[in-house]
Every structure is written in C-alpha cells, then in structure tokens.
Short mmCIF file of C-alpha atoms in Angstrom, two decimals:
data_model
loop_
_atom_site.label_atom_id
_atom_site.label_comp_id
_atom_site.label_asym_id
_atom_site.label_seq_id
_atom_site.Cartn_x
_atom_site.Cartn_y
_atom_site.Cartn_z
CA MET A 1 0.00 0.00 0.00
CA ASN A 2 1.17 3.54 -0.76
CA VAL A 3 1.15 5.91 2.18
CA THR A 4 2.14 9.52 2.88
CA PHE A 5 3.13 11.14 6.15
CA ILE A 6 2.08 14.61 7.22
CA GLY A 7 4.51 15.22 10.05
CA ALA A 8 8.03 13.85 10.56
CA GLY A 9 8.28 13.69 14.35
CA ASN A 10 8.78 10.70 16.65
CA VAL A 11 5.61 8.82 15.69
CA ALA A 12 6.08 9.32 11.93
CA TRP A 13 9.75 8.37 12.29
CA HIS A 14 8.95 4.92 13.72
CA LEU A 15 5.73 4.16 11.81
CA ALA A 16 7.07 5.14 8.37
CA GLN A 17 10.11 2.89 8.72
CA ALA A 18 8.08 -0.01 10.13
CA LEU A 19 5.60 0.28 7.25
CA GLU A 20 8.37 0.16 4.64
CA ASP A 21 9.94 -2.81 6.44
CA ALA A 22 6.57 -4.55 5.98
CA GLY A 23 6.51 -3.81 2.23
CA HIS A 24 4.49 -0.60 2.10
CA MET A 25 5.84 2.43 0.27
CA VAL A 26 6.00 5.98 1.63
CA GLN A 27 5.33 8.50 -1.17
CA HIS A 28 5.74 11.88 0.56
CA VAL A 29 6.87 13.23 3.89
CA TYR A 30 5.45 16.66 4.74
CA SER A 31 6.93 18.93 7.38
CA ARG A 32 6.70 22.67 7.95
CA ARG A 33 10.49 22.58 8.07
CA ILE A 34 11.92 20.96 4.95
CA GLN A 35 15.02 19.69 6.75
CA THR A 36 12.86 17.65 9.15
CA ALA A 37 11.01 16.15 6.19
CA ARG A 38 14.34 15.39 4.49
CA ASP A 39 15.73 13.69 7.61
CA LEU A 40 12.91 11.15 7.63
CA ALA A 41 12.68 10.80 3.82
CA GLY A 42 16.40 10.02 3.82
CA LYS A 43 15.65 6.92 5.91
CA LEU A 44 13.04 5.72 3.38
CA TYR A 45 13.16 4.09 -0.04
CA LYS A 46 12.01 6.85 -2.40
CA ALA A 47 9.84 9.20 -0.28
CA GLU A 48 9.83 12.84 -1.38
CA PRO A 49 10.15 15.52 1.30
CA THR A 50 7.71 18.40 0.84
CA GLN A 51 6.53 21.62 2.51
CA SER A 52 3.32 21.76 0.50
CA LEU A 53 -0.08 20.73 1.89
CA ASP A 54 -1.40 20.25 -1.64
CA LEU A 55 -0.91 16.50 -1.97
CA THR A 56 -3.50 15.91 -4.71
CA ALA A 57 -0.74 14.48 -6.90
CA SER A 58 0.41 11.93 -4.27
CA LYS A 59 -0.09 8.30 -5.24
CA ALA A 60 -0.80 7.34 -1.62
CA THR A 61 -4.05 5.73 -0.46
CA VAL A 62 -3.56 6.35 3.25
CA PHE A 63 -2.39 9.72 4.59
CA PHE A 64 -1.05 9.72 8.16
CA VAL A 65 -1.35 12.97 10.10
CA ALA A 66 1.32 12.46 12.76
CA LEU A 67 1.50 15.93 14.30
CA PRO A 68 1.20 17.41 17.81
CA ASP A 69 -2.48 17.27 18.89
CA GLN A 70 -3.00 21.00 18.72
CA ALA A 71 -1.89 21.13 15.05
CA VAL A 72 -3.96 18.21 13.71
CA GLU A 73 -7.26 19.99 13.09
CA THR A 74 -5.80 23.12 11.48
CA VAL A 75 -3.33 21.33 9.24
CA SER A 76 -5.78 18.65 8.13
CA ALA A 77 -8.33 21.33 7.21
CA GLN A 78 -5.74 22.84 4.86
CA LEU A 79 -4.77 19.52 3.27
CA GLN A 80 -5.60 18.92 -0.38
CA LEU A 81 -5.84 15.17 -1.01
CA PRO A 82 -6.60 12.95 -4.01
CA GLU A 83 -10.16 11.60 -4.33
CA HIS A 84 -10.84 8.46 -2.25
CA ALA A 85 -7.86 9.21 -0.01
CA ILE A 86 -8.10 7.94 3.56
CA LEU A 87 -6.97 10.52 6.11
CA ILE A 88 -5.98 9.25 9.55
CA HIS A 89 -4.44 10.71 12.68
CA THR A 90 -2.31 8.97 15.32
CA SER A 91 -3.48 10.75 18.48
CA GLY A 92 -4.71 9.08 21.66
CA THR A 93 -6.74 12.12 22.57
CA LEU A 94 -8.39 13.60 19.49
CA PRO A 95 -11.77 12.34 18.25
CA LEU A 96 -12.15 11.04 14.72
CA ASP A 97 -14.11 14.14 13.80
CA VAL A 98 -11.23 16.61 13.95
CA LEU A 99 -10.59 15.35 10.41
CA SER A 100 -14.19 16.05 9.37
CA LYS A 101 -13.33 17.99 6.20
CA HIS A 102 -12.41 14.61 4.68
CA ALA A 103 -14.93 11.88 3.82
CA LEU A 104 -12.84 8.77 4.60
CA ARG A 105 -11.27 9.18 8.01
CA GLY A 106 -9.60 7.06 10.58
CA VAL A 107 -7.42 6.84 13.67
CA PHE A 108 -4.27 4.78 13.93
CA TYR A 109 -3.14 5.16 17.55
CA PRO A 110 0.03 3.35 18.61
CA LEU A 111 -0.10 2.81 22.38
CA GLN A 112 3.57 3.48 22.96
CA THR A 113 5.96 6.33 23.72
CA PHE A 114 8.49 7.06 21.01
CA SER A 115 11.77 8.94 20.80
CA LYS A 116 13.92 9.08 17.68
CA GLN A 117 17.05 7.81 19.41
CA LYS A 118 15.51 4.60 20.69
CA LYS A 119 14.55 1.62 18.54
CA VAL A 120 11.03 0.32 19.27
CA ASN A 121 9.77 -3.10 18.21
CA ILE A 122 6.50 -2.04 16.56
CA SER A 123 5.32 -5.66 16.31
CA GLU A 124 4.76 -5.54 20.09
CA VAL A 125 3.01 -2.15 20.12
CA PRO A 126 -0.80 -2.31 20.38
CA LEU A 127 -2.38 -0.35 17.51
CA CYS A 128 -5.86 1.07 18.13
CA ILE A 129 -7.89 1.59 14.99
CA GLU A 130 -11.07 3.57 14.36
CA ALA A 131 -12.70 4.54 11.06
CA THR A 132 -15.73 6.28 9.56
CA ASP A 133 -16.94 3.11 7.83
CA ASP A 134 -16.34 -0.64 7.66
CA ALA A 135 -14.45 -0.63 4.37
CA THR A 136 -11.99 1.98 5.66
CA ALA A 137 -11.65 0.11 8.97
CA GLU A 138 -10.80 -3.06 7.06
CA ILE A 139 -8.06 -1.32 5.10
CA LEU A 140 -6.55 0.25 8.24
CA VAL A 141 -6.69 -3.01 10.23
CA GLY A 142 -4.89 -4.71 7.33
CA VAL A 143 -2.13 -2.09 7.37
CA ALA A 144 -1.90 -2.28 11.18
CA GLN A 145 -1.72 -6.08 11.20
CA SER A 146 1.13 -5.98 8.70
CA ILE A 147 3.33 -4.28 11.33
CA SER A 148 1.90 -5.28 14.75
CA ASN A 149 0.67 -8.47 16.43
CA THR A 150 -1.85 -6.52 18.53
CA VAL A 151 -4.51 -4.59 16.64
CA TYR A 152 -7.75 -3.42 18.24
CA LEU A 153 -10.80 -1.72 16.75
CA ILE A 154 -11.91 0.77 19.40
CA ASN A 155 -14.18 3.82 19.30
CA SER A 156 -13.30 7.39 20.30
CA HIS A 157 -14.69 7.00 23.82
CA GLU A 158 -12.72 3.81 24.47
CA ARG A 159 -9.59 5.45 23.09
CA LYS A 160 -10.09 8.40 25.42
CA VAL A 161 -10.37 6.09 28.45
CA LEU A 162 -7.34 4.12 27.32
CA HIS A 163 -5.46 7.40 27.11
CA ILE A 164 -6.54 8.44 30.62
CA ALA A 165 -5.42 5.03 31.91
CA ALA A 166 -2.10 5.52 30.14
CA VAL A 167 -1.68 8.94 31.78
CA PHE A 168 -2.00 7.27 35.20
CA ALA A 169 0.08 4.19 34.39
CA CYS A 170 2.84 5.98 32.49
CA ASN A 171 2.99 9.78 32.69
CA PHE A 172 2.09 9.86 36.39
CA THR A 173 4.24 6.84 37.22
CA ASN A 174 7.19 8.62 35.65
CA HIS A 175 6.49 11.64 37.84
CA LEU A 176 6.47 9.48 40.98
CA LEU A 177 9.89 8.18 39.95
CA ALA A 178 10.97 11.81 39.47
CA ILE A 179 9.88 12.59 43.04
CA ALA A 180 11.75 9.54 44.36
CA HIS A 181 14.77 10.75 42.40
CA GLN A 182 14.53 14.22 43.92
CA LEU A 183 14.16 12.92 47.49
CA THR A 184 17.11 10.53 47.25
CA MET A 185 19.40 13.03 45.50
CA GLN A 186 18.59 15.71 48.07
CA GLU A 187 19.87 13.39 50.81
CA GLY A 188 22.96 12.35 48.84
CA LEU A 189 21.54 8.87 48.24
CA GLU A 190 21.71 7.08 44.92
CA PHE A 191 18.38 6.90 43.09
CA HIS A 192 19.49 3.62 41.53
CA LEU A 193 19.32 1.93 44.92
CA LEU A 194 15.60 1.81 44.15
CA SER A 195 15.93 0.19 40.72
CA PRO A 196 15.58 -3.48 41.76
CA LEU A 197 12.54 -2.62 43.87
CA ILE A 198 10.92 -0.62 41.06
CA LYS A 199 11.48 -3.40 38.52
CA GLU A 200 10.08 -6.05 40.87
CA THR A 201 7.04 -3.87 41.66
CA ILE A 202 6.16 -3.42 37.99
CA GLN A 203 6.75 -7.06 37.18
CA LYS A 204 4.53 -8.18 40.06
CA ALA A 205 1.76 -5.75 39.08
CA LEU A 206 1.81 -6.84 35.44
CA VAL A 207 1.71 -10.57 36.14
CA SER A 208 -0.99 -10.14 38.80
CA GLU A 209 -4.59 -10.34 37.69
CA ASN A 210 -5.15 -6.97 39.35
CA PRO A 211 -2.46 -4.63 40.74
CA ALA A 212 -4.77 -3.69 43.64
CA ALA A 213 -4.45 -7.28 44.91
CA VAL A 214 -0.67 -6.95 45.34
CA GLN A 215 -0.69 -3.48 46.94
CA THR A 216 1.86 -3.08 49.74
CA GLY A 217 3.06 -0.18 51.89
CA PRO A 218 1.94 1.92 54.87
CA ALA A 219 -1.43 2.98 53.37
CA ILE A 220 -2.78 -0.54 52.80
CA ARG A 221 -1.55 -1.53 56.29
CA HIS A 222 -3.33 1.50 57.82
CA ASP A 223 0.04 2.28 59.40
CA THR A 224 -0.88 5.81 60.49
CA SER A 225 2.28 6.48 62.50
CA THR A 226 4.46 5.85 59.42
CA ILE A 227 2.09 7.87 57.22
CA ASP A 228 2.21 10.80 59.67
CA ALA A 229 6.02 10.66 59.86
CA HIS A 230 6.24 10.67 56.06
CA LEU A 231 3.82 13.60 55.74
CA GLU A 232 5.81 15.57 58.28
CA TYR A 233 9.05 14.97 56.37
CA LEU A 234 7.30 16.00 53.13
CA SER A 235 6.21 19.37 54.53
CA ALA A 236 9.33 20.72 52.79
CA TYR A 237 7.88 19.42 49.48
CA PRO A 238 4.25 20.63 49.38
CA ALA A 239 3.40 19.26 45.91
CA ALA A 240 4.78 15.83 46.79
CA GLN A 241 3.01 15.98 50.16
CA GLN A 242 -0.29 16.65 48.38
CA ILE A 243 0.29 13.61 46.14
CA TYR A 244 1.18 11.49 49.17
CA GLN A 245 -2.12 12.45 50.78
CA SER A 246 -4.31 11.88 47.74
CA VAL A 247 -2.75 8.53 46.81
CA THR A 248 -2.82 7.28 50.42
CA GLN A 249 -6.48 8.27 50.68
CA SER A 250 -7.27 6.48 47.42
CA ILE A 251 -5.44 3.28 48.47
CA ILE A 252 -7.39 3.21 51.74
CA GLU A 253 -10.73 3.82 50.00
CA LYS A 254 -10.08 1.19 47.32
CA ALA A 255 -9.10 -1.40 49.94
CA GLY A 256 -12.23 -0.62 51.97
CA HIS A 257 -14.32 -1.00 48.87
CA ARG A 258 -12.71 -4.34 48.03
CA SER A 259 -13.08 -5.79 51.51
CA SER A 260 -16.65 -4.57 51.94
CA LYS A 261 -17.50 -6.37 48.70
CA SER A 262 -15.83 -9.64 49.66
CA MET B 1 28.48 -17.06 61.14
CA ASN B 2 25.65 -18.45 63.26
CA VAL B 3 22.38 -16.56 63.03
CA THR B 4 18.85 -16.88 64.41
CA PHE B 5 15.60 -15.58 63.01
CA ILE B 6 12.81 -14.09 65.10
CA GLY B 7 9.96 -14.16 62.61
CA ALA B 8 9.35 -16.53 59.71
CA GLY B 9 7.51 -14.32 57.23
CA ASN B 10 8.51 -13.23 53.73
CA VAL B 11 11.72 -11.40 54.67
CA ALA B 12 12.98 -14.17 57.00
CA TRP B 13 12.05 -16.76 54.36
CA HIS B 14 14.33 -15.23 51.72
CA LEU B 15 17.15 -13.95 53.96
CA ALA B 16 17.55 -17.18 55.94
CA GLN B 17 17.90 -19.31 52.82
CA ALA B 18 20.26 -16.83 51.14
CA LEU B 19 22.45 -16.77 54.26
CA GLU B 20 22.69 -20.57 54.34
CA ASP B 21 23.48 -20.62 50.61
CA ALA B 22 26.40 -18.30 51.46
CA GLY B 23 27.70 -20.65 54.16
CA HIS B 24 26.11 -19.19 57.29
CA MET B 25 24.10 -21.39 59.62
CA VAL B 26 20.65 -20.65 61.01
CA GLN B 27 20.32 -21.93 64.60
CA HIS B 28 16.71 -21.14 65.54
CA VAL B 29 13.59 -19.90 63.85
CA TYR B 30 11.08 -18.28 66.23
CA SER B 31 7.46 -17.74 65.36
CA ARG B 32 4.37 -17.21 67.51
CA ARG B 33 2.85 -20.04 65.52
CA ILE B 34 5.05 -23.12 65.64
CA GLN B 35 3.90 -24.39 62.23
CA THR B 36 5.16 -21.18 60.57
CA ALA B 37 8.54 -21.63 62.30
CA ARG B 38 8.61 -25.28 61.18
CA ASP B 39 7.84 -24.37 57.56
CA LEU B 40 10.92 -22.17 57.33
CA ALA B 41 13.15 -24.41 59.49
CA GLY B 42 12.25 -27.26 57.14
CA LYS B 43 13.93 -25.34 54.32
CA LEU B 44 17.15 -24.96 56.34
CA TYR B 45 20.02 -27.25 57.28
CA LYS B 46 19.53 -27.83 60.99
CA ALA B 47 17.56 -24.85 62.31
CA GLU B 48 15.30 -25.55 65.28
CA PRO B 49 11.77 -24.10 65.24
CA THR B 50 10.77 -22.49 68.54
CA GLN B 51 7.92 -20.56 70.17
CA SER B 52 10.11 -19.35 73.05
CA LEU B 53 11.58 -15.83 73.24
CA ASP B 54 14.22 -17.04 75.67
CA LEU B 55 17.07 -17.63 73.22
CA THR B 56 19.93 -17.38 75.74
CA ALA B 57 20.98 -20.92 74.80
CA SER B 58 21.19 -20.12 71.05
CA LYS B 59 24.68 -20.34 69.57
CA ALA B 60 23.94 -17.50 67.16
CA THR B 61 25.92 -14.23 67.05
CA VAL B 62 23.42 -12.24 65.00
CA PHE B 63 19.69 -12.29 65.76
CA PHE B 64 17.40 -11.07 62.97
CA VAL B 65 14.06 -9.61 64.04
CA ALA B 66 12.07 -9.96 60.82
CA LEU B 67 8.57 -9.12 62.04
CA PRO B 68 5.82 -6.68 61.04
CA ASP B 69 6.86 -3.15 62.11
CA GLN B 70 4.26 -2.87 64.86
CA ALA B 71 5.54 -6.06 66.57
CA VAL B 72 9.29 -5.31 66.53
CA GLU B 73 9.55 -3.17 69.66
CA THR B 74 7.34 -5.33 71.89
CA VAL B 75 8.83 -8.66 70.86
CA SER B 76 12.42 -7.46 71.02
CA ALA B 77 11.84 -6.10 74.55
CA GLN B 78 10.79 -9.61 75.62
CA LEU B 79 13.74 -11.33 73.94
CA GLN B 80 16.34 -13.03 76.15
CA LEU B 81 19.62 -13.22 74.26
CA PRO B 82 23.14 -14.55 75.00
CA GLU B 83 25.77 -12.02 76.08
CA HIS B 84 27.44 -10.16 73.18
CA ALA B 85 24.56 -11.00 70.85
CA ILE B 86 23.88 -8.54 68.05
CA LEU B 87 20.16 -7.81 67.61
CA ILE B 88 19.06 -6.37 64.30
CA HIS B 89 15.77 -5.57 62.59
CA THR B 90 14.95 -5.54 58.88
CA SER B 91 12.51 -2.62 58.72
CA GLY B 92 12.75 0.35 56.38
CA THR B 93 10.77 2.50 58.77
CA LEU B 94 11.81 1.81 62.35
CA PRO B 95 14.76 3.62 63.95
CA LEU B 96 17.65 1.66 65.39
CA ASP B 97 16.49 2.59 68.89
CA VAL B 98 13.36 0.44 68.95
CA LEU B 99 15.82 -2.30 69.95
CA SER B 100 17.24 -0.20 72.77
CA LYS B 101 16.93 -2.87 75.45
CA HIS B 102 19.94 -4.55 73.78
CA ALA B 103 23.46 -3.14 73.76
CA LEU B 104 24.64 -4.23 70.30
CA ARG B 105 22.02 -3.27 67.77
CA GLY B 106 21.73 -2.93 64.06
CA VAL B 107 19.49 -2.62 61.02
CA PHE B 108 19.68 -4.90 58.00
CA TYR B 109 17.16 -3.46 55.55
CA PRO B 110 16.74 -5.21 52.20
CA LEU B 111 15.37 -2.71 49.69
CA GLN B 112 13.07 -5.17 47.96
CA THR B 113 9.55 -6.52 48.13
CA PHE B 114 9.29 -10.22 48.98
CA SER B 115 6.62 -12.86 48.67
CA LYS B 116 7.18 -16.51 49.55
CA GLN B 117 6.04 -17.83 46.16
CA LYS B 118 8.51 -15.80 44.13
CA LYS B 119 12.25 -16.42 43.97
CA VAL B 120 14.30 -13.24 44.46
CA ASN B 121 17.96 -12.95 43.52
CA ILE B 122 19.30 -11.49 46.79
CA SER B 123 22.68 -10.74 45.23
CA GLU B 124 20.96 -7.89 43.32
CA VAL B 125 19.05 -6.54 46.34
CA PRO B 126 20.58 -3.44 47.96
CA LEU B 127 21.12 -4.05 51.68
CA CYS B 128 21.14 -0.98 53.92
CA ILE B 129 23.09 -1.42 57.13
CA GLU B 130 23.16 0.63 60.33
CA ALA B 131 24.69 -0.23 63.71
CA THR B 132 25.30 1.15 67.19
CA ASP B 133 29.10 1.01 66.78
CA ASP B 134 31.84 0.43 64.20
CA ALA B 135 32.69 -3.12 65.25
CA THR B 136 29.04 -4.20 64.94
CA ALA B 137 28.74 -2.36 61.62
CA GLU B 138 31.75 -4.22 60.30
CA ILE B 139 30.26 -7.59 61.22
CA LEU B 140 26.91 -6.74 59.63
CA VAL B 141 28.51 -5.37 56.46
CA GLY B 142 30.51 -8.60 56.19
CA VAL B 143 27.35 -10.72 56.47
CA ALA B 144 25.54 -8.45 53.99
CA GLN B 145 28.37 -8.58 51.45
CA SER B 146 28.37 -12.36 51.59
CA ILE B 147 24.88 -12.39 50.04
CA SER B 148 24.54 -9.11 48.08
CA ASN B 149 26.65 -7.09 45.65
CA THR B 150 25.16 -3.81 46.88
CA VAL B 151 25.67 -2.96 50.54
CA TYR B 152 25.30 0.55 51.94
CA LEU B 153 25.95 1.94 55.40
CA ILE B 154 23.18 4.48 55.97
CA ASN B 155 21.81 6.15 59.07
CA SER B 156 18.21 6.11 60.34
CA HIS B 157 17.35 9.44 58.70
CA GLU B 158 18.68 8.33 55.31
CA ARG B 159 16.82 5.03 55.63
CA LYS B 160 13.62 6.91 56.37
CA VAL B 161 14.02 9.06 53.25
CA LEU B 162 14.86 5.99 51.17
CA HIS B 163 11.68 4.41 52.47
CA ILE B 164 9.59 7.48 51.57
CA ALA B 165 11.14 7.46 48.09
CA ALA B 166 10.28 3.75 47.81
CA VAL B 167 6.67 4.48 48.83
CA PHE B 168 6.40 6.91 45.89
CA ALA B 169 8.32 4.80 43.40
CA CYS B 170 6.76 1.44 44.30
CA ASN B 171 3.67 1.46 46.53
CA PHE B 172 2.16 4.52 44.84
CA THR B 173 3.20 3.41 41.36
CA ASN B 174 1.40 0.12 41.97
CA HIS B 175 -1.71 2.06 42.95
CA LEU B 176 -1.58 4.08 39.72
CA LEU B 177 -1.47 0.80 37.82
CA ALA B 178 -4.47 -0.36 39.88
CA ILE B 179 -6.38 2.77 38.80
CA ALA B 180 -5.44 2.17 35.15
CA HIS B 181 -6.64 -1.42 35.60
CA GLN B 182 -9.96 -0.26 37.03
CA LEU B 183 -10.56 2.31 34.26
CA THR B 184 -9.81 -0.12 31.44
CA MET B 185 -11.81 -3.00 32.94
CA GLN B 186 -14.81 -0.74 33.53
CA GLU B 187 -14.89 0.02 29.79
CA GLY B 188 -14.36 -3.60 28.79
CA LEU B 189 -10.81 -2.88 27.59
CA GLU B 190 -7.86 -5.14 28.35
CA PHE B 191 -5.47 -3.73 30.94
CA HIS B 192 -2.64 -5.58 29.24
CA LEU B 193 -2.94 -3.29 26.22
CA LEU B 194 -0.95 -0.91 28.45
CA SER B 195 1.85 -3.35 29.28
CA PRO B 196 4.31 -2.42 26.49
CA LEU B 197 3.84 1.27 27.30
CA ILE B 198 4.35 0.71 31.03
CA LYS B 199 7.51 -1.32 30.49
CA GLU B 200 8.95 1.25 28.09
CA THR B 201 8.13 4.10 30.51
CA ILE B 202 9.94 2.43 33.40
CA GLN B 203 12.91 1.46 31.26
CA LYS B 204 13.25 5.02 29.94
CA ALA B 205 12.98 6.51 33.43
CA LEU B 206 15.60 4.15 34.87
CA VAL B 207 18.18 4.68 32.11
CA SER B 208 17.63 8.46 32.16
CA GLU B 209 19.79 10.51 34.45
CA ASN B 210 16.60 12.00 35.90
CA PRO B 211 13.03 10.81 35.23
CA ALA B 212 11.82 14.44 35.26
CA ALA B 213 13.83 15.01 32.07
CA VAL B 214 11.83 12.37 30.16
CA GLN B 215 8.38 13.41 31.43
CA THR B 216 5.65 13.22 28.77
CA GLY B 217 1.86 13.67 28.75
CA PRO B 218 -0.76 16.42 28.88
CA ALA B 219 0.53 18.08 32.09
CA ILE B 220 4.06 18.74 30.87
CA ARG B 221 2.61 20.03 27.56
CA HIS B 222 0.22 22.36 29.47
CA ASP B 223 -2.51 20.77 27.37
CA THR B 224 -5.39 22.17 29.42
CA SER B 225 -8.16 21.01 27.08
CA THR B 226 -7.05 17.37 27.45
CA ILE B 227 -6.57 17.79 31.21
CA ASP B 228 -10.08 19.26 31.56
CA ALA B 229 -11.61 16.46 29.48
CA HIS B 230 -9.83 13.85 31.65
CA LEU B 231 -10.95 15.51 34.90
CA GLU B 232 -14.52 15.60 33.66
CA TYR B 233 -14.42 11.88 32.83
CA LEU B 234 -12.93 11.17 36.26
CA SER B 235 -15.77 12.90 38.12
CA ALA B 236 -17.21 9.38 38.48
CA TYR B 237 -14.00 8.37 40.34
CA PRO B 238 -13.41 11.13 42.95
CA ALA B 239 -10.30 9.57 44.54
CA ALA B 240 -8.65 9.08 41.15
CA GLN B 241 -9.70 12.58 40.12
CA GLN B 242 -8.00 13.98 43.22
CA ILE B 243 -4.79 12.11 42.33
CA TYR B 244 -5.01 13.35 38.73
CA GLN B 245 -5.20 16.92 40.02
CA SER B 246 -2.37 16.68 42.53
CA VAL B 247 0.03 14.89 40.17
CA THR B 248 -0.77 17.24 37.28
CA GLN B 249 -0.16 20.23 39.56
CA SER B 250 3.14 18.76 40.73
CA ILE B 251 4.34 18.02 37.17
CA ILE B 252 3.57 21.61 36.15
CA GLU B 253 5.33 23.07 39.22
CA LYS B 254 8.39 20.88 38.80
CA ALA B 255 8.69 21.80 35.11
CA GLY B 256 8.38 25.51 35.95
CA HIS B 257 11.06 25.12 38.59
CA ARG B 258 13.38 23.34 36.16
CA SER B 259 12.94 25.86 33.34
CA SER B 260 13.29 28.88 35.64
CA LYS B 261 16.62 27.44 36.77
CA SER B 262 17.97 26.79 33.27
#
C-alpha cells in the first residue's frame, strides 16, 4: 500500500520505517520545516520531502497525520488530497471528527511512547484503529496487522479512556519516579538503589490479575504512624506531600471498597 | 556465622535461605505459631523451630528480628539473648532505637519486596546497614556482602528518606497501575494493552539521568483542554480525580522550577 506522512516527528519516524519494512511504500513526507522532512525521507526508499499541503498528486491511499495534537485539526483542514484518499491521525486524545473535512477518516493510535534515538519493536506495540466506515476500517486493520501483532478496533470513547489510563500508568508513574529521584538526590543517596525494587514492583503488578491485589506499603496496612512521619518529612515538598495524601487516601478507599464487597 | 531468626515471614524466608546458601548457619527460627517456624526451618540445614523468646541458649551471634513493624519493639523487649549478641531488625521504617533494650544493635534493611512464592535474587538486592558502633557495623557489612553485591551503610534518617522514596516509586506506582486497571476494565478494555507502554516508561525513566527530564503527557505540555476532558471523565472516580489533580499540579510546578533554573 502507498502511504504519505504529514509530520516527521517521533511517531512518523517509527511508523514510516516499520511500514516500509513490511513492504508498504511511503510517497511523501510533509513537514513545515523541509530539513525535518528530508531527515525522515532520507531513511526511506524513495519518499519525497515536501513543505506543501497540496498533496492531490500523491499516489498514496492512506495519509497519516502524525502531528502534535494542537496542530492536527488546522493542518488537516488545509490539506488537499486525491479523491478516495483515507486521512488518519495517530493521536490518543483527538476524536475522529477533527478530520471532518475529509470523507474517509480514521485513527491509527500506537499505544507506545516514542523517541527518535531509541529503537522500538512495533510488532509488540498495540495499535488502536477507528474509522468512519467498515471498508476503511478493514483497510486500516490490514495495514496495522502488517506491522503489529496486537490490533484493536476501538471507538473514540474507548480510546479516550485508554489514554486516561495511560496517563496514570505511564505519565504519572514517571512523575512518581521523578519525586523519588529528587528525594534521594537531596539526601545524597543514589536513586538507583531503588531500581531493583521498582522493577520487581512493575513485574509483580503486570503478572498479577489486578495490581490492587498486590498493593503493599503503609497505606494498605493503615500504618498511620508511618504515614504521619512521612507527611511531616514531606512538609518541605508541598506538591509531593499533596500527592502522598491523595494517593494514600485512594489506596485506603479502594481497599475498603474491596473488603466490603468480599 | 551463626544466626537466628525471630519471625518466619517473607523477609525471613528469603534472607535465611540466602544466608545458608552463602555458608552461614541458622540456629533457631522463632514464630508465635510453631507451624510457621517449622515451615521455614524445614527449608534450612539444621535450624530448630521455637515458640520461646528465651534464646539465651542459642549459639547465634546475629539475631534477625524480621517481624511486622508494629511487633518489633514489643517482641524485642521480651527477647532473652546470650551475652554479646547482636540484635538487628529488617525494617525500612523503624529507627535503630526500637531495639534499645539490647546493647549491640543494628538494622539490616533489604530494599526489595518479597513474597514466599517468588524467587528473588538477593545478590541484586541493595542491603542498607546501620549499627550502634563500628565493630558491629563491620560484622553486619561482612554478612551483607556475603549475600549481596550492593551494601550501603546508611543512618536512620537516610533510611527513612529511602523508604519514603520507595513508597512513591513502588507502593504509589502500583496504585496508579491499579487505577489504570480499574478504568480499562470498567470500559471492557484489556489492561494488558498498556503493558508495552508501562515497560517502556519504566525502562526510559531508569536509564535516564533523571526521570523528570523524560516526562511526557498532557501536564508537561500544558494541554489544558485534554486535562479538563480527563478531569470531567474522572468525576465518576473522585479519589482518582483527586490524584489526577495533585500529580498534574506537581508536574507543572516541577517543570516551571526546572525551566526557571535553566
């Protein structure tokens, strides 16, 4: 299948190369900055870098809009595409309808975090597909299955919830590690002392049927003297203290809910 | 070295066997319930299970109190030990002085989470040592180094901070995964869709010099329309909504602090 990328950032970088590895052909790479488009096109077989949003001459069937969320609607409204083109975006957040100027629309959301420096095995990345109609969905699922072993058809609401869950499980988790880093560094302790414990925690949570069932720590033990001592120490870090309170409260409530149900 | 365990729970279970694998010998295993003491003693070379806290006849030099935090002080006050015995606890939270009835005291805190069913490679577990005096510290460091590659001498204050950091990085992280699990299940989505993203997030954070430098998501992008949409969805989950707010606020503050410093 012939495809074109509007955007040449992290997502485009990984998807375009994975698609060509699977036998697809990238026709054009658009970026506002021509050098960015050239950098990605240079990694591809015969893709042409372009700064023009008039892509009516492109031989592609599927056009990927892989841009920052806030640019997707504006840029896609300016796009000139060939007839019967399928326009898709790759965002976890945006509804299908931000592409509403175009008849055949879809979403192709890779549930992974990408950076250009780091190789990602796309075959293990879940791809979440949505489309305006069954025929378009079938085409997109086919493309997705050619590069990944995990392809799901989900609607905009499900994608939104998946994104919220990912914010908790990934963005917020990273911030908790950042707080742990700050606390240890401030005391002259090595953050990496915590690495084995962090790895074991994640592994246990992922193999468990439900992470709540393997919860440990002062909150689940109702160990109020430890909790109070920790909150007192954290008075020097008000934002972290606030998080400590809200997460502790939530652990206690969730445990109460579980035990009252059992 | 001859050692004795007071307590036969998860920590005793793993430490006792690792110590015997390294050539030490466990003399006694105390538990309030004799069957629990027998279960662990049965895994050891010639350890005797006991329900008595009078251990004056034990040939051990080092006595490990591996009990739940709230039991350590009471039980250790009742312990009868041989002269020159070293009494240590394995808690991340308790100060050295909860053992103050005994002259030679120490802490032997393994920075890991243990469950009996799951094999842990103790050689990779950081062991944090504290003692009343240099001679005792030297003995404990020697024992620790015989089973682990990572041994640190830290004081009670540092241990407390390390424990707070571990609460954020592990206990709280697990709870965020539990929230992600709840949100996905409630919508009929598979939690394990998030696994590749979670693993990649943790790996990135641990190889980074500082997890704050690799923060992603709506908060760090100041993407208020996404944040507002997420908070609205979470109004059905007040405890999770509260966490979303406090973590988002903290991410924004931390980023502001970083950029104002650069």
